[in-house]
Amino acid sequence: MFLYDFFVWLGETTIGSYLNQSTAAFAATESVHIIALSVVGGAVLITHLAALGLTLKPLAPATIVCNLQPVASIGLVIVTLSGLLLVAAGPFKYYTNPLFPVKLVLLVAALAAHTWLTRRLAHGDGTSGAIRALAFTSLLLWTGVVIAGRWLGLI
């Protein structure tokens, strides 16, 4: 029941009501969400492709992680906040959508895999077979997050 109450509260907030009634504000929020997701996705993609040994070969993976982690973190904060605002604009659309929990589970798994990968790379683990498998798995999870998120808007 707590989850239902949270969705009700979120939809009744001032910002939730405003975004629900303003097409322009909702579209602007969605645009910010997509741009921030692109920033996160770009940082994740570069980091993971480097871990797979497919890009930026002259640079050590630890250097790539060090440079891109702040960008990914800021993007993730913006994605999270804008995502909450989008849910606030239509909470029951998400509460009743069977893809919403799937997206959240994929997101948690992708964040866990990405965090594990970046920590190992930051400690100089290089591009071993285990690192490559983790990078590939993480990329699949992130792809699932994006696909589920896009389908949420269609169902």
mmCIF file of C-alpha atoms in Angstrom:
data_model
loop_
_atom_site.group_PDB
_atom_site.id
_atom_site.type_symbol
_atom_site.label_atom_id
_atom_site.label_comp_id
_atom_site.label_asym_id
_atom_site.label_seq_id
_atom_site.Cartn_x
_atom_site.Cartn_y
_atom_site.Cartn_z
ATOM 1 C CA MET A 1 0.000 0.000 0.000
ATOM 2 C CA PHE A 2 2.936 2.321 0.621
ATOM 3 C CA LEU A 3 3.811 2.363 -3.080
ATOM 4 C CA TYR A 4 0.262 3.258 -4.086
ATOM 5 C CA ASP A 5 0.180 6.063 -1.521
ATOM 6 C CA PHE A 6 3.496 7.384 -2.816
ATOM 7 C CA PHE A 7 2.157 7.518 -6.380
ATOM 8 C CA VAL A 8 -1.022 9.271 -5.202
ATOM 9 C CA TRP A 9 1.032 11.819 -3.247
ATOM 10 C CA LEU A 10 3.397 12.366 -6.180
ATOM 11 C CA GLY A 11 0.496 13.079 -8.544
ATOM 12 C CA GLU A 12 -1.072 15.510 -6.068
ATOM 13 C CA THR A 13 2.061 17.630 -5.640
ATOM 14 C CA THR A 14 2.000 21.107 -7.133
ATOM 15 C CA ILE A 15 4.640 20.225 -9.711
ATOM 16 C CA GLY A 16 2.841 16.984 -10.605
ATOM 17 C CA SER A 17 -0.424 18.814 -11.199
ATOM 18 C CA TYR A 18 1.335 21.536 -13.172
ATOM 19 C CA LEU A 19 3.165 19.078 -15.430
ATOM 20 C CA ASN A 20 -0.056 17.116 -15.938
ATOM 21 C CA GLN A 21 -1.837 20.256 -17.155
ATOM 22 C CA SER A 22 0.970 21.862 -19.161
ATOM 23 C CA THR A 23 1.937 20.160 -22.396
ATOM 24 C CA ALA A 24 4.884 22.531 -22.855
ATOM 25 C CA ALA A 25 6.261 21.944 -19.350
ATOM 26 C CA PHE A 26 5.855 18.183 -19.713
ATOM 27 C CA ALA A 27 7.604 18.241 -23.108
ATOM 28 C CA ALA A 28 10.445 20.354 -21.695
ATOM 29 C CA THR A 29 10.866 17.934 -18.785
ATOM 30 C CA GLU A 30 10.847 14.983 -21.131
ATOM 31 C CA SER A 31 13.464 16.714 -23.312
ATOM 32 C CA VAL A 32 15.717 17.267 -20.304
ATOM 33 C CA HIS A 33 15.218 13.609 -19.358
ATOM 34 C CA ILE A 34 16.222 12.393 -22.832
ATOM 35 C CA ILE A 35 19.246 14.712 -23.054
ATOM 36 C CA ALA A 36 20.472 13.633 -19.613
ATOM 37 C CA LEU A 37 19.899 9.983 -20.541
ATOM 38 C CA SER A 38 22.005 10.587 -23.648
ATOM 39 C CA VAL A 39 24.805 12.009 -21.496
ATOM 40 C CA VAL A 40 24.683 8.989 -19.182
ATOM 41 C CA GLY A 41 24.459 6.641 -22.146
ATOM 42 C CA GLY A 42 27.424 8.267 -23.854
ATOM 43 C CA ALA A 43 29.601 8.027 -20.759
ATOM 44 C CA VAL A 44 28.532 4.422 -20.168
ATOM 45 C CA LEU A 45 29.100 3.488 -23.806
ATOM 46 C CA ILE A 46 32.594 4.999 -23.971
ATOM 47 C CA THR A 47 33.596 3.405 -20.663
ATOM 48 C CA HIS A 48 32.252 -0.012 -21.612
ATOM 49 C CA LEU A 49 33.674 0.015 -25.130
ATOM 50 C CA ALA A 50 37.061 0.896 -23.640
ATOM 51 C CA ALA A 51 36.689 -2.018 -21.201
ATOM 52 C CA LEU A 52 35.956 -4.246 -24.184
ATOM 53 C CA GLY A 53 39.106 -2.935 -25.859
ATOM 54 C CA LEU A 54 37.141 -1.482 -28.786
ATOM 55 C CA THR A 55 37.899 2.231 -28.360
ATOM 56 C CA LEU A 56 40.395 4.664 -26.859
ATOM 57 C CA LYS A 57 43.080 1.968 -26.779
ATOM 58 C CA PRO A 58 45.954 4.371 -25.985
ATOM 59 C CA LEU A 59 44.229 5.429 -22.750
ATOM 60 C CA ALA A 60 44.145 3.323 -19.620
ATOM 61 C CA PRO A 61 40.589 2.332 -18.645
ATOM 62 C CA ALA A 62 41.226 3.864 -15.198
ATOM 63 C CA THR A 63 41.841 7.239 -16.860
ATOM 64 C CA ILE A 64 38.632 6.971 -18.873
ATOM 65 C CA VAL A 65 36.628 6.097 -15.751
ATOM 66 C CA CYS A 66 38.206 8.974 -13.823
ATOM 67 C CA ASN A 67 37.288 11.464 -16.547
ATOM 68 C CA LEU A 68 33.787 10.219 -17.350
ATOM 69 C CA GLN A 69 32.427 9.195 -13.953
ATOM 70 C CA PRO A 70 31.567 12.770 -12.877
ATOM 71 C CA VAL A 71 29.725 13.330 -16.176
ATOM 72 C CA ALA A 72 27.790 10.082 -15.779
ATOM 73 C CA SER A 73 26.956 10.874 -12.143
ATOM 74 C CA ILE A 74 25.608 14.356 -12.905
ATOM 75 C CA GLY A 75 23.615 12.962 -15.831
ATOM 76 C CA LEU A 76 22.205 10.244 -13.615
ATOM 77 C CA VAL A 77 21.037 12.768 -11.016
ATOM 78 C CA ILE A 78 19.280 14.790 -13.731
ATOM 79 C CA VAL A 79 17.728 11.644 -15.255
ATOM 80 C CA THR A 80 16.447 10.587 -11.828
ATOM 81 C CA LEU A 81 14.953 13.971 -10.985
ATOM 82 C CA SER A 82 13.376 14.478 -14.399
ATOM 83 C CA GLY A 83 12.076 10.894 -14.322
ATOM 84 C CA LEU A 84 10.371 11.532 -10.985
ATOM 85 C CA LEU A 85 8.797 14.659 -12.462
ATOM 86 C CA LEU A 86 7.504 12.698 -15.442
ATOM 87 C CA VAL A 87 5.989 10.102 -13.133
ATOM 88 C CA ALA A 88 4.449 12.900 -11.043
ATOM 89 C CA ALA A 89 2.687 14.199 -14.167
ATOM 90 C CA GLY A 90 0.868 10.889 -14.672
ATOM 91 C CA PRO A 91 1.494 8.597 -11.723
ATOM 92 C CA PHE A 92 -1.187 6.023 -12.456
ATOM 93 C CA LYS A 93 0.061 5.577 -16.012
ATOM 94 C CA TYR A 94 3.286 4.284 -14.478
ATOM 95 C CA TYR A 95 1.779 2.587 -11.426
ATOM 96 C CA THR A 96 -0.454 0.412 -13.597
ATOM 97 C CA ASN A 97 2.048 -0.173 -16.408
ATOM 98 C CA PRO A 98 3.610 -3.661 -16.210
ATOM 99 C CA LEU A 99 6.784 -2.370 -17.881
ATOM 100 C CA PHE A 100 7.524 0.190 -15.177
ATOM 101 C CA PRO A 101 8.786 -2.318 -12.578
ATOM 102 C CA VAL A 102 10.720 -4.110 -15.337
ATOM 103 C CA LYS A 103 12.449 -0.847 -16.234
ATOM 104 C CA LEU A 104 13.281 -0.143 -12.591
ATOM 105 C CA VAL A 105 14.712 -3.644 -12.048
ATOM 106 C CA LEU A 106 16.796 -3.326 -15.221
ATOM 107 C CA LEU A 107 17.963 0.113 -14.078
ATOM 108 C CA VAL A 108 19.075 -1.153 -10.676
ATOM 109 C CA ALA A 109 20.878 -4.093 -12.301
ATOM 110 C CA ALA A 110 22.525 -1.802 -14.893
ATOM 111 C CA LEU A 111 23.656 0.624 -12.187
ATOM 112 C CA ALA A 112 25.066 -2.234 -10.116
ATOM 113 C CA ALA A 113 26.941 -3.710 -13.082
ATOM 114 C CA HIS A 114 28.232 -0.286 -14.149
ATOM 115 C CA THR A 115 29.378 0.539 -10.621
ATOM 116 C CA TRP A 116 31.125 -2.800 -10.266
ATOM 117 C CA LEU A 117 32.797 -2.370 -13.654
ATOM 118 C CA THR A 118 33.966 1.197 -13.057
ATOM 119 C CA ARG A 119 35.372 0.317 -9.633
ATOM 120 C CA ARG A 120 37.324 -2.581 -11.078
ATOM 121 C CA LEU A 121 38.594 -0.433 -13.946
ATOM 122 C CA ALA A 122 39.509 2.401 -11.580
ATOM 123 C CA HIS A 123 41.638 -0.045 -9.600
ATOM 124 C CA GLY A 124 43.536 -0.997 -12.743
ATOM 125 C CA ASP A 125 41.952 -4.367 -13.488
ATOM 126 C CA GLY A 126 42.414 -3.684 -17.220
ATOM 127 C CA THR A 127 40.563 -5.585 -19.895
ATOM 128 C CA SER A 128 40.521 -9.200 -18.676
ATOM 129 C CA GLY A 129 37.918 -11.722 -19.803
ATOM 130 C CA ALA A 130 35.845 -11.117 -16.670
ATOM 131 C CA ILE A 131 35.952 -7.346 -17.218
ATOM 132 C CA ARG A 132 34.868 -7.786 -20.828
ATOM 133 C CA ALA A 133 31.993 -10.065 -19.824
ATOM 134 C CA LEU A 134 30.872 -7.564 -17.205
ATOM 135 C CA ALA A 135 31.078 -4.675 -19.693
ATOM 136 C CA PHE A 136 29.052 -6.624 -22.265
ATOM 137 C CA THR A 137 26.426 -7.624 -19.688
ATOM 138 C CA SER A 138 26.174 -4.061 -18.445
ATOM 139 C CA LEU A 139 25.681 -2.759 -21.996
ATOM 140 C CA LEU A 140 22.853 -5.263 -22.485
ATOM 141 C CA LEU A 141 21.214 -4.132 -19.238
ATOM 142 C CA TRP A 142 21.482 -0.435 -20.212
ATOM 143 C CA THR A 143 19.977 -1.262 -23.603
ATOM 144 C CA GLY A 144 17.090 -2.952 -21.808
ATOM 145 C CA VAL A 145 16.576 0.151 -19.648
ATOM 146 C CA VAL A 146 16.351 2.371 -22.730
ATOM 147 C CA ILE A 147 14.012 0.015 -24.594
ATOM 148 C CA ALA A 148 11.714 -0.458 -21.582
ATOM 149 C CA GLY A 149 11.686 3.304 -20.994
ATOM 150 C CA ARG A 150 10.729 3.994 -24.580
ATOM 151 C CA TRP A 151 8.003 1.362 -24.554
ATOM 152 C CA LEU A 152 6.590 2.857 -21.353
ATOM 153 C CA GLY A 153 5.526 5.877 -23.362
ATOM 154 C CA LEU A 154 3.730 3.711 -25.897
ATOM 155 C CA ILE A 155 1.720 1.491 -23.572
#
